């Protein structure tokens, strides 16, 4: 498969200012040395707890967050500078779906104006073909063309999120960053929107970077999964690698936290969770360095990378 | 365990969810105009104020076209201080023997026009600068806000008086621009605070990723969402600007001689005998100012409540 985008040692640090002179005293390491590649037409999941920096990575890739260090290589160019992005019409190819469907649609604009905005900016079309394109997009996300002249507040949450999807695919992008696109929706609507996204992804061959804290959703949507903890990747692999062969204690802990409805084995499950938690607490100092941060990742199979302590490196890479 | 979990979760996600009919879920939010109408009906004082204001404004604007300029400039000492109702002067005459009613209409037209123009200048400048400082933040914001902080500390009445005295070719437009210099700072602060919160919303980010320029985002995306506070702010500052203009004219630094103003009419009361014995000379403009300002502030409160759902009455 062709590599669409390469992220090399991405760093996003936020300064903490304090004291009388309001000087920078420390940094929040929202993303610290993140490297991975995105292949065309594939789906990627980014999982982690709140504040682990997953949204920051998404925003940095799409160009909404200023990056502190590292490179984002797209079409052979480093797109971390706004001037480069503007010149190559970067956002025509890389779009974003936002978490809050209501606040991501301008309340004073009609659906037509909202969906036509990226078309107007990137694809110069005449009025008639622009209108045809908007109708076509609304059709793709399953809304009637009557929706064009309505306002965002007139739609339900699921419909609004589909309008957000229509806007994101308006310019035929190659990569869509979906930042927790369904976490604000209730479960039945989640399934509806997710299936829409999955169908669109397959039909249009778009790469997806799916950011979520919901492991069930990520498993349903993506082929490759990265687990993040405190601004660093702790494990990266295919869906099977992560779910069937988790190597990092944090991954195991996350997986054991998926709620299960299994009344017969309730006690056994409880004991298993307790055991995973005990293992986490016990090996914590082993898997994290003295600052409590994850070690750099090492490859343990063709597709599977894990952050292991230096002592295990020889074992891991020598396989 | 995970196999079991998968068989439970997957089918429900894969199942096709019945399509929701578009017509069934459309919820109509009450339009702004309907909200304003309802607020007026709930607040009878504001309703009465609105009617009075409409009648007064229309009368002043239409009537002022039919008042010959001589009626407000001619001096006729013989008819000085005629009591109301004598010789066809409904409200009597002033020191120069001019008809008080005609004077009142002509003055009101000048005062309202000037207050209106100052409001327009203040709002336009305030909106532009407020959008820039709230949207770009950082150094731009710090620099502009410190300039405004300094500007607000200045005793602006004093500065206006000085400027009015030193400007060589002085007419009502000069006065409008001079007062306008001090009319935009409050609006800038208000707009900035609202832009700060608006520009943090996802639709602004979505516009950025849709390739819109900063200029387009500021004026096409954010500005329409400020409409309600702009309406509220311009109504309330309009009342304030009437006050500023009349104050200056009262002190003798407002409109030039020959251009009647409510302030100059009130300043007739600086003569002790007029103040004590001839209330009909200064009372009409005073009442007019009070009615206009109080009325506008009642109507402005309605707009404010319509713009902010938490304050609504109905």
Coordinates of C-alpha atoms in Angstrom, one line a residue:
Chain A
X1 CA 0.0 0.0 0.0
X2 CA 1.1 3.5 -0.6
X3 CA 2.1 5.7 2.3
X4 CA -0.2 8.7 2.4
X5 CA 1.3 10.5 5.4
X6 CA 4.2 10.1 7.6
X7 CA 4.4 11.5 11.1
X8 CA 7.9 11.7 12.5
X9 CA 8.7 12.5 16.1
X10 CA 5.7 14.8 16.5
X11 CA 5.8 17.0 19.5
X12 CA 3.2 19.4 20.8
X13 CA 4.1 21.0 24.1
X14 CA 2.0 23.7 25.9
X15 CA 3.8 26.1 28.1
X16 CA 2.7 26.5 31.7
X17 CA 3.2 30.1 32.8
X18 CA 3.3 31.1 36.4
X19 CA 4.9 33.5 38.8
X20 CA 5.0 37.2 39.0
X21 CA 6.5 37.8 35.5
X22 CA 4.3 35.1 34.0
X23 CA 7.3 33.3 32.7
X24 CA 7.2 29.8 31.2
X25 CA 8.0 27.5 34.1
X26 CA 7.2 24.1 32.6
X27 CA 5.5 22.4 29.7
X28 CA 2.5 20.1 29.3
X29 CA 3.7 17.3 27.0
X30 CA 0.5 16.7 25.1
X31 CA 2.2 14.8 22.4
X32 CA 5.8 13.8 22.8
X33 CA 7.7 12.0 20.1
X34 CA 4.8 10.4 18.2
X35 CA 5.8 8.6 15.0
X36 CA 3.5 6.6 12.7
X37 CA 2.6 6.3 9.0
X38 CA -0.9 6.5 7.5
X39 CA -1.4 4.4 4.4
X40 CA -4.0 5.2 1.7
X41 CA -7.4 3.8 2.2
X42 CA -6.7 2.3 5.7
X43 CA -8.3 3.0 9.0
X44 CA -6.5 3.9 12.1
X45 CA -7.7 4.2 15.7
X46 CA -6.1 6.3 18.3
X47 CA -7.2 5.3 21.8
X48 CA -6.3 6.6 25.2
X49 CA -7.8 8.1 28.4
X50 CA -8.8 11.7 28.7
X51 CA -5.9 14.1 28.5
X52 CA -3.6 11.5 26.9
X53 CA -3.1 13.8 23.9
X54 CA -5.1 12.0 21.2
X55 CA -7.2 15.0 20.2
X56 CA -4.0 17.1 20.1
X57 CA -2.4 14.7 17.6
X58 CA -5.6 14.9 15.4
X59 CA -5.6 18.7 15.5
X60 CA -1.9 18.9 14.8
X61 CA -2.3 16.7 11.7
X62 CA -5.2 18.7 10.3
X63 CA -3.3 21.9 11.0
X64 CA -5.3 23.4 13.9
X65 CA -2.6 23.0 16.5
X66 CA 0.8 24.6 16.3
X67 CA 3.4 21.8 16.6
X68 CA 6.5 22.2 18.8
X69 CA 8.8 19.8 17.0
X70 CA 8.9 16.9 14.5
X71 CA 7.6 16.6 11.0
X72 CA 4.3 15.7 9.2
X73 CA 5.3 14.6 5.7
X74 CA 2.5 14.7 3.1
X75 CA 3.3 14.4 -0.6
X76 CA 6.9 14.7 0.2
X77 CA 6.5 18.0 1.9
X78 CA 6.6 19.0 5.6
X79 CA 3.2 20.4 6.2
X80 CA 3.7 21.7 9.7
X81 CA 4.0 25.3 8.4
X82 CA 0.7 27.1 7.5
X83 CA 2.3 28.7 4.4
X84 CA 3.1 25.2 3.0
X85 CA -0.4 24.0 3.8
X86 CA -2.0 26.9 2.1
X87 CA 0.2 26.6 -1.0
X88 CA -0.6 23.0 -1.6
X89 CA -4.3 23.2 -0.5
X90 CA -3.5 20.7 2.2
X91 CA -7.0 20.8 3.8
X92 CA -8.6 19.8 0.5
X93 CA -7.1 16.4 1.1
X94 CA -7.1 16.3 4.9
X95 CA -10.4 17.0 6.7
X96 CA -11.8 16.7 10.1
X97 CA -15.1 15.5 11.7
X98 CA -15.7 17.1 15.1
X99 CA -17.0 15.7 18.3
X100 CA -19.8 18.2 19.1
X101 CA -22.0 18.2 16.0
X102 CA -24.0 21.3 17.2
X103 CA -21.0 23.6 17.9
X104 CA -19.2 22.5 14.7
X105 CA -22.0 23.8 12.5
X106 CA -22.4 27.6 12.4
X107 CA -25.9 28.3 13.9
X108 CA -26.5 31.2 11.6
X109 CA -25.8 29.4 8.4
X110 CA -27.9 27.1 6.3
X111 CA -26.8 23.6 5.6
X112 CA -26.2 24.6 2.0
X113 CA -23.8 27.3 3.0
X114 CA -22.1 25.0 5.5
X115 CA -21.5 22.2 3.1
X116 CA -20.6 24.5 0.2
X117 CA -17.9 26.3 2.2
X118 CA -15.0 23.9 1.5
X119 CA -16.2 23.5 -2.1
X120 CA -16.1 27.2 -2.6
X121 CA -12.6 27.5 -1.1
X122 CA -10.9 24.5 -2.8
X123 CA -12.9 23.6 -5.9
X124 CA -13.9 26.5 -8.0
X125 CA -17.3 25.6 -9.3
X126 CA -20.1 27.5 -10.9
X127 CA -23.3 28.0 -8.9
X128 CA -25.2 25.2 -10.6
X129 CA -22.6 22.4 -10.2
X130 CA -21.9 23.6 -6.7
X131 CA -25.6 23.1 -5.9
X132 CA -25.6 19.7 -7.6
X133 CA -22.6 18.7 -5.5
X134 CA -24.3 19.7 -2.3
X135 CA -27.4 17.7 -3.2
X136 CA -25.2 14.7 -4.1
X137 CA -23.4 15.0 -0.7
X138 CA -26.6 15.2 1.2
X139 CA -27.8 12.1 -0.7
X140 CA -24.6 10.2 0.3
X141 CA -25.2 10.9 4.0
X142 CA -28.9 10.1 3.6
X143 CA -30.5 13.5 3.9
X144 CA -33.1 14.9 1.5
X145 CA -32.3 18.0 -0.5
X146 CA -34.9 19.9 1.5
X147 CA -32.3 20.0 4.2
X148 CA -30.3 22.5 2.2
X149 CA -32.2 25.5 3.3
X150 CA -32.6 24.6 6.9
X151 CA -30.5 25.6 9.9
X152 CA -28.4 23.3 12.1
X153 CA -30.8 23.5 15.1
X154 CA -33.6 22.0 13.1
X155 CA -31.8 18.6 13.0
X156 CA -31.3 15.8 15.4
X157 CA -27.8 15.0 16.8
X158 CA -27.3 12.1 14.4
X159 CA -28.4 14.1 11.4
X160 CA -26.1 17.0 12.4
X161 CA -23.2 14.6 12.6
X162 CA -24.0 13.3 9.1
X163 CA -24.0 16.9 7.9
X164 CA -20.5 17.2 9.5
X165 CA -19.5 14.1 7.6
X166 CA -20.9 15.5 4.3
X167 CA -18.8 18.7 4.8
X168 CA -15.7 16.6 5.5
X169 CA -16.1 14.6 2.4
X170 CA -17.1 17.5 0.2
X171 CA -13.7 18.0 -1.4
X172 CA -13.0 14.3 -1.9
X173 CA -10.3 14.2 0.8
X174 CA -7.7 11.5 1.2
X175 CA -7.6 11.5 4.9
X176 CA -10.3 12.3 7.5
X177 CA -9.5 12.9 11.1
X178 CA -12.6 11.9 13.2
X179 CA -12.2 13.3 16.7
X180 CA -14.6 11.3 18.9
X181 CA -17.3 11.7 16.3
X182 CA -19.9 9.7 18.1
X183 CA -19.2 10.2 21.8
X184 CA -21.8 12.9 22.1
X185 CA -24.5 10.7 20.5
X186 CA -26.7 8.1 22.2
X187 CA -26.0 4.4 21.4
X188 CA -28.6 3.8 18.7
X189 CA -27.5 6.9 16.8
X190 CA -23.9 6.0 17.3
X191 CA -24.4 2.8 15.4
X192 CA -26.2 4.7 12.6
X193 CA -23.4 7.3 12.2
X194 CA -20.6 4.7 12.5
X195 CA -22.1 2.5 9.8
X196 CA -22.4 5.6 7.6
X197 CA -18.8 6.4 8.1
X198 CA -17.7 2.9 7.5
X199 CA -19.7 2.7 4.3
X200 CA -18.4 6.0 3.1
X201 CA -14.8 5.1 4.0
X202 CA -15.1 1.9 1.9
X203 CA -16.9 3.4 -1.0
X204 CA -14.6 6.5 -1.4
X205 CA -11.4 4.8 -0.2
X206 CA -10.6 7.5 2.3
X207 CA -8.1 6.9 5.1
X208 CA -9.5 7.4 8.5
X209 CA -7.8 8.4 11.7
X210 CA -10.4 7.6 14.3
X211 CA -9.8 9.2 17.7
X212 CA -11.8 7.7 20.5
X213 CA -11.8 6.5 24.1
X214 CA -14.4 3.9 23.3
X215 CA -12.6 0.6 22.6
X216 CA -15.8 -1.1 21.2
X217 CA -16.2 1.7 18.6
X218 CA -12.5 1.6 17.6
X219 CA -12.6 -2.1 17.2
X220 CA -15.7 -1.8 15.0
X221 CA -14.2 0.9 12.9
X222 CA -10.5 0.5 12.5
X223 CA -7.9 -2.0 11.3
X224 CA -4.9 -0.5 13.0
X225 CA -4.9 0.8 16.6
X226 CA -2.5 2.9 18.6
X227 CA -2.8 3.1 22.3
X228 CA -1.7 6.4 23.9
X229 CA -0.8 7.2 27.5
X230 CA 0.4 10.5 28.8
X231 CA 1.4 11.9 25.4
X232 CA 3.3 8.9 24.1
X233 CA 2.4 5.8 22.2
X234 CA 2.6 2.7 24.4
X235 CA 1.4 0.1 21.8
X236 CA 0.7 0.1 18.1
X237 CA -0.5 -2.8 16.0
X238 CA -3.3 -4.3 14.0
X239 CA -6.7 -4.8 15.6
X240 CA -5.8 -8.5 16.2
X241 CA -2.4 -7.6 17.8
X242 CA -4.0 -5.2 20.2
X243 CA -7.1 -7.2 21.2
X244 CA -5.7 -10.7 21.2
X245 CA -2.1 -10.2 22.1
X246 CA -1.7 -7.1 24.2
X247 CA 1.8 -6.6 25.4
X248 CA 1.8 -3.4 27.4
X249 CA 0.3 -3.4 30.9
X250 CA -1.6 -0.2 30.1
X251 CA -3.2 -1.8 27.0
X252 CA -4.2 -4.8 29.1
X253 CA -5.7 -2.5 31.7
X254 CA -7.7 -0.6 29.1
X255 CA -9.0 -3.8 27.5
X256 CA -10.1 -5.2 30.9
X257 CA -12.0 -2.1 31.5
X258 CA -14.5 -2.8 28.6
X259 CA -17.8 -3.5 30.3
X260 CA -19.1 -7.1 29.8
X261 CA -22.6 -8.3 30.3
X262 CA -21.8 -11.8 31.4
X263 CA -23.6 -12.6 34.6
X264 CA -22.6 -16.2 34.8
X265 CA -18.9 -15.4 35.0
X266 CA -19.2 -12.2 36.9
X267 CA -17.0 -13.2 39.8
X268 CA -14.4 -14.7 37.4
X269 CA -14.3 -11.5 35.4
X270 CA -14.0 -9.4 38.5
X271 CA -11.1 -11.5 39.7
X272 CA -9.4 -11.1 36.3
X273 CA -9.8 -7.4 36.3
X274 CA -8.4 -7.3 39.8
X275 CA -5.4 -9.4 38.6
X276 CA -4.8 -7.0 35.6
X277 CA -4.9 -4.1 38.0
X278 CA -2.5 -5.7 40.4
X279 CA -0.1 -6.5 37.5
X280 CA -0.4 -2.9 36.4
X281 CA 0.4 -1.5 39.8
X282 CA 3.2 -4.0 40.3
X283 CA 5.0 -3.5 36.9
X284 CA 4.3 0.1 36.7
X285 CA 7.8 1.2 37.7
X286 CA 9.2 -1.4 35.2
X287 CA 7.2 -0.2 32.2
X288 CA 7.5 3.5 32.8
X289 CA 10.7 5.5 33.3
X290 CA 11.4 7.5 36.5
X291 CA 9.3 10.4 35.3
X292 CA 6.3 8.1 34.8
X293 CA 6.5 8.3 31.0
X294 CA 6.4 5.4 28.6
X295 CA 9.6 4.2 26.9
X296 CA 10.2 4.5 23.1
X297 CA 8.4 1.7 21.2
X298 CA 10.2 -1.3 19.8
X299 CA 9.0 -3.7 17.1
X300 CA 8.0 -7.1 18.2
X301 CA 6.5 -8.4 15.0
X302 CA 5.8 -7.1 11.4
X303 CA 2.8 -5.0 12.5
X304 CA 3.1 -4.9 16.3
X305 CA 5.1 -2.2 18.2
X306 CA 5.2 -1.9 21.9
X307 CA 6.8 0.4 24.4
X308 CA 9.0 -1.8 26.5
X309 CA 11.6 -1.1 29.1
X310 CA 15.2 -1.1 27.9
X311 CA 16.0 -4.5 29.5
X312 CA 13.5 -6.2 27.2
X313 CA 14.8 -4.5 24.1
X314 CA 17.3 -7.2 23.1
X315 CA 14.6 -9.9 23.5
X316 CA 12.0 -7.9 21.6
X317 CA 14.0 -6.8 18.6
X318 CA 16.1 -10.0 18.4
X319 CA 13.0 -12.1 17.7
Chain B
X1 CA -14.3 -13.6 27.0
X2 CA -13.5 -11.2 24.2
X3 CA -15.0 -13.6 21.6
X4 CA -18.2 -13.6 23.5
X5 CA -18.1 -9.9 23.7
X6 CA -17.6 -9.6 20.0
X7 CA -20.5 -11.7 19.1
X8 CA -22.7 -9.6 21.3
X9 CA -21.5 -6.3 20.1
X10 CA -21.0 -6.8 16.4
X11 CA -24.5 -7.8 15.2
X12 CA -26.1 -4.7 16.9
X13 CA -23.6 -2.4 15.2
X14 CA -23.9 -4.1 11.8
X15 CA -27.7 -4.1 11.9
X16 CA -29.2 -1.4 9.6
X17 CA -30.9 1.2 11.7
X18 CA -34.2 2.4 10.2
X19 CA -33.9 5.7 8.5
X20 CA -35.3 8.6 10.4
X21 CA -37.8 10.6 8.4
X22 CA -36.6 14.1 7.9
X23 CA -40.0 15.7 8.6
X24 CA -40.5 13.8 11.8
X25 CA -37.7 15.2 13.8
X26 CA -37.5 18.8 12.7
X27 CA -37.8 21.0 15.7
X28 CA -38.6 24.6 15.0
X29 CA -36.8 27.0 17.3
X30 CA -38.7 30.2 17.8
X31 CA -37.4 32.9 15.5
X32 CA -35.7 36.0 17.0
X33 CA -38.6 38.3 15.9
X34 CA -41.1 36.0 17.6
X35 CA -39.1 36.0 20.8
X36 CA -38.8 39.8 20.8
X37 CA -42.5 40.1 20.2
X38 CA -43.3 37.8 23.1
X39 CA -40.9 39.7 25.4
X40 CA -42.7 42.9 24.5
X41 CA -46.1 41.4 25.3
X42 CA -44.8 40.2 28.6
X43 CA -43.3 43.6 29.5
X44 CA -46.1 46.2 29.2
X45 CA -43.9 49.1 30.2
X46 CA -41.5 48.3 27.3
X47 CA -44.4 48.0 24.9
X48 CA -45.7 51.4 25.9
X49 CA -42.2 52.8 25.6
X50 CA -41.8 51.4 22.2
X51 CA -45.0 52.9 21.0
X52 CA -44.2 56.3 22.5
X53 CA -40.7 56.2 21.0
X54 CA -42.0 55.2 17.5
X55 CA -44.5 58.1 17.6
X56 CA -41.9 60.6 18.8
X57 CA -39.2 59.5 16.4
X58 CA -41.6 59.6 13.4
X59 CA -43.1 63.0 14.4
X60 CA -39.6 64.5 14.8
X61 CA -38.2 63.1 11.6
X62 CA -41.2 64.0 9.4
X63 CA -42.0 67.3 11.0
X64 CA -38.4 68.5 10.9
X65 CA -38.5 68.6 7.1
X66 CA -41.3 71.2 7.2
X67 CA -39.6 73.6 9.6
X68 CA -38.1 76.5 7.7
X69 CA -34.6 77.4 8.9
X70 CA -35.7 80.9 9.7
X71 CA -38.0 79.6 12.4
X72 CA -35.0 78.5 14.5
X73 CA -32.6 81.3 13.6
X74 CA -34.8 84.5 13.6
X75 CA -34.6 86.6 16.7
X76 CA -37.7 88.4 17.8
X77 CA -37.2 90.1 21.1
X78 CA -40.8 91.4 21.3
X79 CA -42.2 87.8 21.5
X80 CA -39.7 86.9 24.2
X81 CA -40.9 84.3 26.9
X82 CA -44.5 84.2 25.8
X83 CA -46.5 81.8 28.0
X84 CA -47.7 78.6 26.4
X85 CA -50.9 79.0 24.4
X86 CA -50.5 82.7 23.6
X87 CA -50.4 83.9 20.0
X88 CA -50.6 80.4 18.7
X89 CA -47.4 79.3 20.4
X90 CA -48.5 76.0 22.0
X91 CA -45.4 75.7 24.2
X92 CA -44.7 79.4 24.3
X93 CA -41.5 81.1 23.1
X94 CA -37.9 81.2 24.3
X95 CA -35.5 84.1 25.0
X96 CA -35.2 85.0 21.3
X97 CA -38.9 84.8 20.8
X98 CA -38.8 81.6 18.8
X99 CA -41.6 79.1 18.9
X100 CA -40.7 76.4 21.5
X101 CA -42.5 73.6 19.8
X102 CA -40.7 74.1 16.5
X103 CA -37.4 74.5 18.4
X104 CA -38.0 71.3 20.2
X105 CA -38.7 69.3 17.0
X106 CA -35.7 70.9 15.2
X107 CA -33.4 70.3 18.3
X108 CA -34.6 66.7 18.8
X109 CA -33.9 66.0 15.1
X110 CA -30.3 67.3 15.4
X111 CA -29.6 65.6 18.7
X112 CA -31.0 62.2 17.6
X113 CA -29.1 62.4 14.3
X114 CA -25.9 63.1 16.1
X115 CA -26.4 60.4 18.7
X116 CA -27.3 58.0 15.9
X117 CA -24.2 58.8 13.9
X118 CA -22.0 58.5 16.9
X119 CA -23.5 55.1 17.7
X120 CA -22.8 54.0 14.1
X121 CA -19.2 55.1 14.3
X122 CA -18.7 53.5 17.7
X123 CA -20.3 50.2 16.7
X124 CA -18.5 49.9 13.3
X125 CA -15.1 50.7 14.8
X126 CA -15.8 48.7 18.0
X127 CA -16.9 45.6 16.0
X128 CA -13.9 45.7 13.7
X129 CA -11.3 46.2 16.4
X130 CA -13.2 43.8 18.8
X131 CA -13.2 41.1 16.2
X132 CA -9.5 41.5 15.4
X133 CA -8.3 41.5 19.0
X134 CA -10.7 38.7 20.1
X135 CA -9.9 36.5 17.1
X136 CA -6.1 36.8 16.9
X137 CA -5.5 37.0 20.7
X138 CA -1.9 37.0 21.8
X139 CA 0.2 40.1 21.2
X140 CA -2.4 41.8 19.1
X141 CA -4.9 41.5 21.8
X142 CA -2.6 42.6 24.6
X143 CA -1.4 45.7 22.7
X144 CA -4.9 46.9 21.6
X145 CA -6.4 46.2 25.0
X146 CA -3.7 48.2 26.8
X147 CA -4.3 51.1 24.4
X148 CA -8.1 50.9 25.1
X149 CA -7.4 50.7 28.9
X150 CA -5.4 53.9 28.6
X151 CA -8.1 55.5 26.4
X152 CA -10.8 54.7 28.9
X153 CA -8.9 56.4 31.7
X154 CA -8.8 59.7 29.9
X155 CA -11.4 62.3 31.0
X156 CA -13.1 62.3 27.7
X157 CA -15.5 65.3 28.3
X158 CA -12.5 67.5 29.0
X159 CA -10.7 66.3 25.9
X160 CA -13.8 66.8 23.7
X161 CA -14.2 70.3 25.0
X162 CA -10.5 71.1 24.2
X163 CA -10.8 69.6 20.7
X164 CA -14.0 71.4 20.0
X165 CA -12.3 74.7 21.0
X166 CA -9.2 74.2 18.9
X167 CA -10.7 72.7 15.7
X168 CA -10.8 75.6 13.1
X169 CA -13.7 74.7 10.8
X170 CA -16.3 73.4 13.2
X171 CA -19.6 72.0 12.3
X172 CA -21.9 69.1 13.5
X173 CA -19.8 66.5 11.6
X174 CA -16.7 67.6 13.3
X175 CA -18.6 67.1 16.6
X176 CA -19.7 63.7 15.6
X177 CA -16.2 62.6 14.8
X178 CA -14.7 64.0 17.9
X179 CA -17.3 62.3 20.2
X180 CA -16.9 59.2 18.0
X181 CA -13.2 59.0 19.1
X182 CA -14.5 58.1 22.5
X183 CA -17.5 55.9 21.6
X184 CA -15.9 52.7 20.5
X185 CA -13.9 51.4 23.5
X186 CA -16.8 49.9 25.4
X187 CA -18.2 48.2 22.3
X188 CA -14.7 46.8 21.5
X189 CA -14.5 45.2 24.9
X190 CA -17.9 43.7 24.7
X191 CA -17.4 42.4 21.2
X192 CA -13.9 41.0 22.1
X193 CA -15.3 39.1 25.1
X194 CA -17.9 37.5 22.9
X195 CA -15.5 36.8 20.1
X196 CA -13.1 35.1 22.5
X197 CA -15.8 32.6 23.4
X198 CA -17.2 32.2 19.9
X199 CA -13.8 31.7 18.2
X200 CA -13.2 28.7 20.5
X201 CA -16.2 26.9 19.1
X202 CA -15.8 24.0 16.6
X203 CA -17.5 25.8 13.7
X204 CA -14.6 28.2 13.6
X205 CA -12.1 25.3 13.5
X206 CA -14.3 23.6 10.8
X207 CA -14.1 26.8 8.8
X208 CA -10.3 26.9 9.1
X209 CA -10.0 23.3 7.9
X210 CA -12.5 24.2 5.1
X211 CA -9.9 26.7 3.9
X212 CA -11.6 30.0 4.8
X213 CA -9.3 33.0 5.3
X214 CA -9.2 34.7 8.7
X215 CA -11.0 37.6 7.2
X216 CA -13.9 35.4 6.0
X217 CA -14.1 33.6 9.3
X218 CA -14.2 36.9 11.3
X219 CA -16.9 38.6 9.2
X220 CA -18.8 35.8 7.6
X221 CA -18.8 33.2 10.4
X222 CA -18.4 34.9 13.7
X223 CA -20.0 38.3 13.0
X224 CA -23.5 36.9 12.3
X225 CA -23.4 35.2 15.7
X226 CA -22.8 38.5 17.4
X227 CA -26.0 40.1 15.9
X228 CA -28.0 39.9 19.1
X229 CA -25.4 41.6 21.4
X230 CA -24.8 44.2 18.7
X231 CA -28.5 45.1 18.6
X232 CA -28.6 45.3 22.4
X233 CA -25.4 47.3 22.7
X234 CA -26.3 49.8 20.0
X235 CA -29.7 50.5 21.5
X236 CA -28.3 51.2 24.9
X237 CA -25.3 53.2 23.7
X238 CA -27.6 55.3 21.6
X239 CA -29.4 56.4 24.7
X240 CA -26.0 57.2 26.3
X241 CA -24.9 59.2 23.2
X242 CA -28.0 61.4 23.4
X243 CA -26.8 62.2 26.9
X244 CA -23.3 63.0 25.9
X245 CA -24.4 65.3 23.0
X246 CA -26.9 67.2 25.2
X247 CA -24.4 67.5 28.0
X248 CA -21.8 69.1 25.7
X249 CA -24.4 71.4 24.1
X250 CA -25.6 72.4 27.6
X251 CA -22.0 73.3 28.5
X252 CA -21.8 75.3 25.3
X253 CA -19.3 73.0 23.6
X254 CA -21.7 71.0 21.5
X255 CA -23.4 72.0 18.3
X256 CA -22.3 75.3 16.8
X257 CA -24.5 78.4 17.1
X258 CA -27.5 78.4 14.8
X259 CA -27.9 74.6 15.0
X260 CA -30.5 74.0 17.7
X261 CA -29.9 71.2 20.2
X262 CA -31.8 69.8 23.2
X263 CA -28.8 70.7 25.3
X264 CA -28.8 74.4 24.3
X265 CA -32.5 74.5 25.0
X266 CA -32.0 73.1 28.5
X267 CA -29.2 75.6 29.1
X268 CA -31.8 78.3 29.2
X269 CA -32.4 77.1 32.7
X270 CA -28.9 78.5 33.7
X271 CA -30.7 81.9 34.0
X272 CA -32.0 82.0 37.6
X273 CA -35.2 83.8 36.8
X274 CA -36.0 81.4 34.0
X275 CA -35.2 78.5 36.2
X276 CA -37.5 79.8 39.0
X277 CA -40.4 81.4 37.2
X278 CA -40.5 80.2 33.6
X279 CA -40.4 76.4 33.8
X280 CA -42.2 76.2 30.4
X281 CA -39.0 77.3 28.7
X282 CA -36.7 74.5 29.9
X283 CA -39.1 71.8 31.0
X284 CA -40.2 70.4 27.5
X285 CA -36.7 69.5 26.3
X286 CA -35.9 68.0 29.7
X287 CA -39.0 65.8 29.6
X288 CA -38.2 64.9 26.0
X289 CA -34.7 63.8 26.9
X290 CA -35.9 61.8 29.9
X291 CA -38.7 60.1 27.9
X292 CA -36.4 59.2 25.1
X293 CA -33.6 57.8 27.2
X294 CA -35.8 55.9 29.6
X295 CA -37.9 54.6 26.8
X296 CA -34.8 53.4 24.8
X297 CA -33.4 51.7 27.9
X298 CA -36.7 49.8 28.5
X299 CA -36.7 48.7 24.8
X300 CA -33.1 47.8 25.0
X301 CA -33.8 45.6 28.1
X302 CA -36.3 43.7 26.0
X303 CA -33.7 43.1 23.3
X304 CA -31.2 42.0 25.9
X305 CA -33.7 39.5 27.4
X306 CA -34.5 38.2 23.9
X307 CA -30.8 37.7 23.2
X308 CA -30.2 35.9 26.5
X309 CA -32.5 33.0 27.2
X310 CA -31.7 33.0 30.9
X311 CA -33.2 36.5 31.5
X312 CA -36.4 35.9 29.5
X313 CA -39.7 36.6 31.0
X314 CA -41.8 34.5 28.6

